[in-house]
Amino acid sequence: MKIFCIGRNYADHAKEMNSPVPTTPMIFMKPSTALLPYGKPFFIPDFSDDVHYELELVVRISKQGKSISESNALDHVGDVSLGIDFTARDLQRQCKENGHPWEIAKSFDYSAAIGEWHYIPVEDLGDLEFRLELNGEVVQHGLTKHMIFTVPQLIAYLSHRFTLQKGDLIYTGTPAGVGPVQSGDLLEGYLGDKLTLVNKVK
Ligand code: MG
């Protein structure tokens, strides 16, 4: 199972990071060992002093494909969930400054929290609403219609370079409002009105 992640797929998040909006999808990957199953606590790793949450819509690939066209892309989408792309922002800053890859900041154990899976008609993927509550307060609010690259565009782009296999996950990018987590925090992700992701921070 591969975990693809999309960087800067919402203009408001690129802006808050003082980063340019990309003209082609920005891709990085996490290993399968990065997955934090539904409901499990997230333990802040000892190698970072500034771990941030990034709530993202996650799609699961339902069947294998290579060089999938945009028009066929939604045939390859199965269930949908929310995930958190936990990011060691201090390490990511160093990676950016040094021109190094991001894995050390993005792909560590349990850095990819995943919620419960939902069936959503694929034609609705471009018009979903999701939000993250931190200790009961809304800190992120996303509308998938604001994605810079749509799910079909991402699948076409990715599958031209990487064979997509059943079960692969795509974290489709985070909207604005990212911030640090602290021990004791409660993170709750809602897809529409459905509580979909819950992680306690320890
Ligand atoms: Mg992200």
mmCIF file of C-alpha atoms and ligand atoms in Angstrom:
data_model
loop_
_atom_site.group_PDB
_atom_site.id
_atom_site.type_symbol
_atom_site.label_atom_id
_atom_site.label_comp_id
_atom_site.label_asym_id
_atom_site.label_seq_id
_atom_site.Cartn_x
_atom_site.Cartn_y
_atom_site.Cartn_z
ATOM 1 C CA MET A 1 0.000 0.000 0.000
ATOM 2 C CA LYS A 2 1.294 3.393 -0.983
ATOM 3 C CA ILE A 3 0.352 6.668 0.676
ATOM 4 C CA PHE A 4 0.526 9.655 -1.632
ATOM 5 C CA CYS A 5 0.250 13.154 -0.224
ATOM 6 C CA ILE A 6 -0.379 16.374 -2.073
ATOM 7 C CA GLY A 7 1.328 19.556 -0.916
ATOM 8 C CA ARG A 8 -0.190 23.035 -1.272
ATOM 9 C CA ASN A 9 -3.431 21.994 -2.921
ATOM 10 C CA TYR A 10 -5.392 24.882 -1.395
ATOM 11 C CA ALA A 11 -4.320 28.454 -2.136
ATOM 12 C CA ASP A 12 -5.196 29.695 1.372
ATOM 13 C CA HIS A 13 -2.808 27.156 2.928
ATOM 14 C CA ALA A 14 -0.003 27.990 0.467
ATOM 15 C CA LYS A 15 -0.487 31.624 1.464
ATOM 16 C CA GLU A 16 -0.297 30.940 5.211
ATOM 17 C CA MET A 17 2.970 29.044 4.588
ATOM 18 C CA ASN A 18 4.329 31.942 2.481
ATOM 19 C CA SER A 19 4.731 29.419 -0.324
ATOM 20 C CA PRO A 20 3.891 29.863 -4.005
ATOM 21 C CA VAL A 21 0.876 28.069 -5.458
ATOM 22 C CA PRO A 22 2.188 25.136 -7.534
ATOM 23 C CA THR A 23 1.547 24.867 -11.262
ATOM 24 C CA THR A 24 1.783 21.050 -11.195
ATOM 25 C CA PRO A 25 0.789 18.811 -8.257
ATOM 26 C CA MET A 26 3.380 18.676 -5.496
ATOM 27 C CA ILE A 27 3.762 15.039 -4.453
ATOM 28 C CA PHE A 28 5.389 13.295 -1.545
ATOM 29 C CA MET A 29 4.857 9.858 -0.048
ATOM 30 C CA LYS A 30 4.614 8.186 3.318
ATOM 31 C CA PRO A 31 5.411 4.513 3.959
ATOM 32 C CA SER A 32 2.668 2.143 5.084
ATOM 33 C CA THR A 33 4.202 2.233 8.583
ATOM 34 C CA ALA A 34 3.147 5.879 8.818
ATOM 35 C CA LEU A 35 -0.510 4.919 9.087
ATOM 36 C CA LEU A 36 -2.187 5.702 12.423
ATOM 37 C CA PRO A 37 -5.380 3.636 12.540
ATOM 38 C CA TYR A 38 -8.760 5.132 13.328
ATOM 39 C CA GLY A 39 -9.164 6.284 16.912
ATOM 40 C CA LYS A 40 -5.622 5.522 18.057
ATOM 41 C CA PRO A 41 -3.773 8.168 20.057
ATOM 42 C CA PHE A 42 -1.032 10.168 18.387
ATOM 43 C CA PHE A 43 2.174 10.334 20.414
ATOM 44 C CA ILE A 44 4.259 13.445 19.752
ATOM 45 C CA PRO A 45 7.683 12.192 18.654
ATOM 46 C CA ASP A 46 10.726 13.256 20.670
ATOM 47 C CA PHE A 47 12.580 14.582 17.609
ATOM 48 C CA SER A 48 10.297 17.553 17.009
ATOM 49 C CA ASP A 49 9.175 20.515 19.098
ATOM 50 C CA ASP A 50 6.593 21.727 16.592
ATOM 51 C CA VAL A 51 4.318 18.997 15.208
ATOM 52 C CA HIS A 52 1.369 20.397 13.258
ATOM 53 C CA TYR A 53 -1.982 18.906 12.252
ATOM 54 C CA GLU A 54 -3.102 19.120 8.611
ATOM 55 C CA LEU A 55 -6.607 17.756 8.029
ATOM 56 C CA GLU A 56 -7.130 16.394 4.518
ATOM 57 C CA LEU A 57 -9.710 14.552 2.464
ATOM 58 C CA VAL A 58 -8.367 11.050 1.753
ATOM 59 C CA VAL A 59 -9.463 8.866 -1.143
ATOM 60 C CA ARG A 60 -8.796 5.138 -1.386
ATOM 61 C CA ILE A 61 -7.991 3.605 -4.746
ATOM 62 C CA SER A 62 -10.413 0.802 -5.601
ATOM 63 C CA LYS A 63 -8.648 -0.863 -8.534
ATOM 64 C CA GLN A 64 -5.267 -0.961 -10.181
ATOM 65 C CA GLY A 65 -4.484 1.470 -12.960
ATOM 66 C CA LYS A 66 -1.668 3.041 -14.938
ATOM 67 C CA SER A 67 -1.908 6.243 -16.993
ATOM 68 C CA ILE A 68 -5.559 6.702 -16.064
ATOM 69 C CA SER A 69 -7.295 9.510 -17.913
ATOM 70 C CA GLU A 70 -9.062 12.266 -16.003
ATOM 71 C CA SER A 71 -12.347 11.150 -17.487
ATOM 72 C CA ASN A 72 -11.883 7.602 -16.132
ATOM 73 C CA ALA A 73 -10.255 8.589 -12.855
ATOM 74 C CA LEU A 74 -13.341 8.424 -10.672
ATOM 75 C CA ASP A 75 -13.814 4.752 -11.656
ATOM 76 C CA HIS A 76 -10.707 4.104 -9.558
ATOM 77 C CA VAL A 77 -11.978 5.807 -6.388
ATOM 78 C CA GLY A 78 -13.453 3.711 -3.595
ATOM 79 C CA ASP A 79 -14.355 4.959 -0.148
ATOM 80 C CA VAL A 80 -13.430 8.337 1.246
ATOM 81 C CA SER A 81 -12.222 9.442 4.660
ATOM 82 C CA LEU A 82 -10.393 12.209 6.448
ATOM 83 C CA GLY A 83 -6.791 11.999 7.531
ATOM 84 C CA ILE A 84 -4.226 14.096 9.322
ATOM 85 C CA ASP A 85 -0.876 14.650 7.673
ATOM 86 C CA PHE A 86 1.110 15.169 10.884
ATOM 87 C CA THR A 87 4.102 17.338 10.068
ATOM 88 C CA ALA A 88 7.213 18.133 12.093
ATOM 89 C CA ARG A 89 7.186 21.763 11.009
ATOM 90 C CA ASP A 90 10.570 22.557 12.556
ATOM 91 C CA LEU A 91 12.218 19.726 10.616
ATOM 92 C CA GLN A 92 10.325 20.627 7.457
ATOM 93 C CA ARG A 93 11.651 24.187 7.727
ATOM 94 C CA GLN A 94 15.210 22.814 7.900
ATOM 95 C CA CYS A 95 14.545 20.555 4.901
ATOM 96 C CA LYS A 96 13.264 23.502 2.883
ATOM 97 C CA GLU A 97 16.233 25.685 3.847
ATOM 98 C CA ASN A 98 18.689 22.960 2.894
ATOM 99 C CA GLY A 99 16.847 21.876 -0.247
ATOM 100 C CA HIS A 100 16.447 18.403 1.242
ATOM 101 C CA PRO A 101 13.561 15.926 0.833
ATOM 102 C CA TRP A 102 10.701 16.163 3.332
ATOM 103 C CA GLU A 103 10.387 12.557 4.494
ATOM 104 C CA ILE A 104 12.061 13.104 7.828
ATOM 105 C CA ALA A 105 9.471 15.788 8.630
ATOM 106 C CA LYS A 106 6.438 14.146 7.064
ATOM 107 C CA SER A 107 6.756 10.379 6.836
ATOM 108 C CA PHE A 108 7.677 9.172 10.313
ATOM 109 C CA ASP A 109 5.766 6.427 12.136
ATOM 110 C CA TYR A 110 2.082 7.265 12.720
ATOM 111 C CA SER A 111 2.301 10.567 10.816
ATOM 112 C CA ALA A 112 -0.697 9.599 8.662
ATOM 113 C CA ALA A 113 -3.808 9.442 10.829
ATOM 114 C CA ILE A 114 -6.832 7.976 9.102
ATOM 115 C CA GLY A 115 -10.505 8.128 9.967
ATOM 116 C CA GLU A 116 -13.485 5.898 9.268
ATOM 117 C CA TRP A 117 -14.300 5.137 5.654
ATOM 118 C CA HIS A 118 -17.483 6.376 4.016
ATOM 119 C CA TYR A 119 -19.108 5.645 0.717
ATOM 120 C CA ILE A 120 -19.690 8.938 -1.073
ATOM 121 C CA PRO A 121 -20.971 9.135 -4.657
ATOM 122 C CA VAL A 122 -17.855 10.026 -6.649
ATOM 123 C CA GLU A 123 -19.633 12.824 -8.482
ATOM 124 C CA ASP A 124 -19.904 14.605 -5.112
ATOM 125 C CA LEU A 125 -16.148 14.557 -4.418
ATOM 126 C CA GLY A 126 -15.683 18.045 -5.816
ATOM 127 C CA ASP A 127 -18.259 19.561 -3.504
ATOM 128 C CA LEU A 128 -17.567 18.269 0.007
ATOM 129 C CA GLU A 129 -17.132 20.195 3.193
ATOM 130 C CA PHE A 130 -14.904 19.121 6.049
ATOM 131 C CA ARG A 131 -13.579 20.608 9.255
ATOM 132 C CA LEU A 132 -11.197 19.941 12.098
ATOM 133 C CA GLU A 133 -12.061 20.689 15.689
ATOM 134 C CA LEU A 134 -9.227 21.068 18.168
ATOM 135 C CA ASN A 135 -10.568 20.629 21.705
ATOM 136 C CA GLY A 136 -14.046 21.467 20.416
ATOM 137 C CA GLU A 137 -13.086 24.605 18.466
ATOM 138 C CA VAL A 138 -13.076 24.711 14.684
ATOM 139 C CA VAL A 139 -9.517 25.348 13.470
ATOM 140 C CA GLN A 140 -9.728 24.197 9.846
ATOM 141 C CA HIS A 141 -12.581 24.369 7.399
ATOM 142 C CA GLY A 142 -12.198 22.950 3.888
ATOM 143 C CA LEU A 143 -14.288 22.919 0.744
ATOM 144 C CA THR A 144 -13.068 20.445 -1.845
ATOM 145 C CA LYS A 145 -14.181 22.790 -4.621
ATOM 146 C CA HIS A 146 -11.236 24.966 -3.568
ATOM 147 C CA MET A 147 -8.662 22.286 -4.418
ATOM 148 C CA ILE A 148 -6.148 23.596 -6.928
ATOM 149 C CA PHE A 149 -5.905 20.114 -8.488
ATOM 150 C CA THR A 150 -9.095 18.041 -8.418
ATOM 151 C CA VAL A 151 -9.191 14.369 -7.465
ATOM 152 C CA PRO A 152 -9.436 13.279 -11.163
ATOM 153 C CA GLN A 153 -6.496 15.522 -12.056
ATOM 154 C CA LEU A 154 -4.447 14.085 -9.186
ATOM 155 C CA ILE A 155 -5.231 10.497 -10.172
ATOM 156 C CA ALA A 156 -4.288 11.188 -13.800
ATOM 157 C CA TYR A 157 -1.050 12.893 -12.794
ATOM 158 C CA LEU A 158 -0.041 10.271 -10.218
ATOM 159 C CA SER A 159 -0.948 7.242 -12.333
ATOM 160 C CA HIS A 160 1.118 8.518 -15.251
ATOM 161 C CA ARG A 161 4.168 8.116 -13.004
ATOM 162 C CA PHE A 162 3.220 5.477 -10.425
ATOM 163 C CA THR A 163 1.000 2.459 -10.946
ATOM 164 C CA LEU A 164 -1.934 2.918 -8.621
ATOM 165 C CA GLN A 165 -2.925 -0.234 -6.759
ATOM 166 C CA LYS A 166 -6.050 -1.184 -4.907
ATOM 167 C CA GLY A 167 -5.819 0.192 -1.368
ATOM 168 C CA ASP A 168 -3.404 3.027 -2.127
ATOM 169 C CA LEU A 169 -4.345 6.258 -0.354
ATOM 170 C CA ILE A 170 -4.213 9.829 -1.574
ATOM 171 C CA TYR A 171 -4.101 12.605 1.038
ATOM 172 C CA THR A 172 -5.377 15.439 -1.106
ATOM 173 C CA GLY A 173 -3.917 18.454 0.699
ATOM 174 C CA THR A 174 -4.890 20.693 3.587
ATOM 175 C CA PRO A 175 -6.793 23.965 3.734
ATOM 176 C CA ALA A 176 -5.636 26.901 5.879
ATOM 177 C CA GLY A 177 -5.591 26.823 9.650
ATOM 178 C CA VAL A 178 -2.780 24.364 10.362
ATOM 179 C CA GLY A 179 -1.214 24.613 13.783
ATOM 180 C CA PRO A 180 0.719 22.815 16.520
ATOM 181 C CA VAL A 181 -0.530 19.979 18.693
ATOM 182 C CA GLN A 182 0.111 19.568 22.386
ATOM 183 C CA SER A 183 -0.192 16.624 24.714
ATOM 184 C CA GLY A 184 -3.807 16.346 25.865
ATOM 185 C CA ASP A 185 -5.325 17.803 22.693
ATOM 186 C CA LEU A 186 -8.353 16.174 21.103
ATOM 187 C CA LEU A 187 -8.569 16.259 17.308
ATOM 188 C CA GLU A 188 -11.935 15.568 15.683
ATOM 189 C CA GLY A 189 -12.495 15.636 11.938
ATOM 190 C CA TYR A 190 -15.963 16.005 10.443
ATOM 191 C CA LEU A 191 -16.807 15.129 6.861
ATOM 192 C CA GLY A 192 -19.983 17.117 6.370
ATOM 193 C CA ASP A 193 -21.762 16.397 9.659
ATOM 194 C CA LYS A 194 -20.213 12.956 10.162
ATOM 195 C CA LEU A 195 -17.615 12.602 12.875
ATOM 196 C CA THR A 196 -15.025 10.703 10.842
ATOM 197 C CA LEU A 197 -11.675 11.051 12.585
ATOM 198 C CA VAL A 198 -10.757 11.124 16.272
ATOM 199 C CA ASN A 199 -7.235 11.282 17.661
ATOM 200 C CA LYS A 200 -6.138 12.125 21.166
ATOM 201 C CA VAL A 201 -2.646 13.647 21.349
ATOM 202 C CA LYS A 202 -0.238 12.234 23.944
HETATM 203 MG MG MG B 1 -0.462 17.978 3.987
#
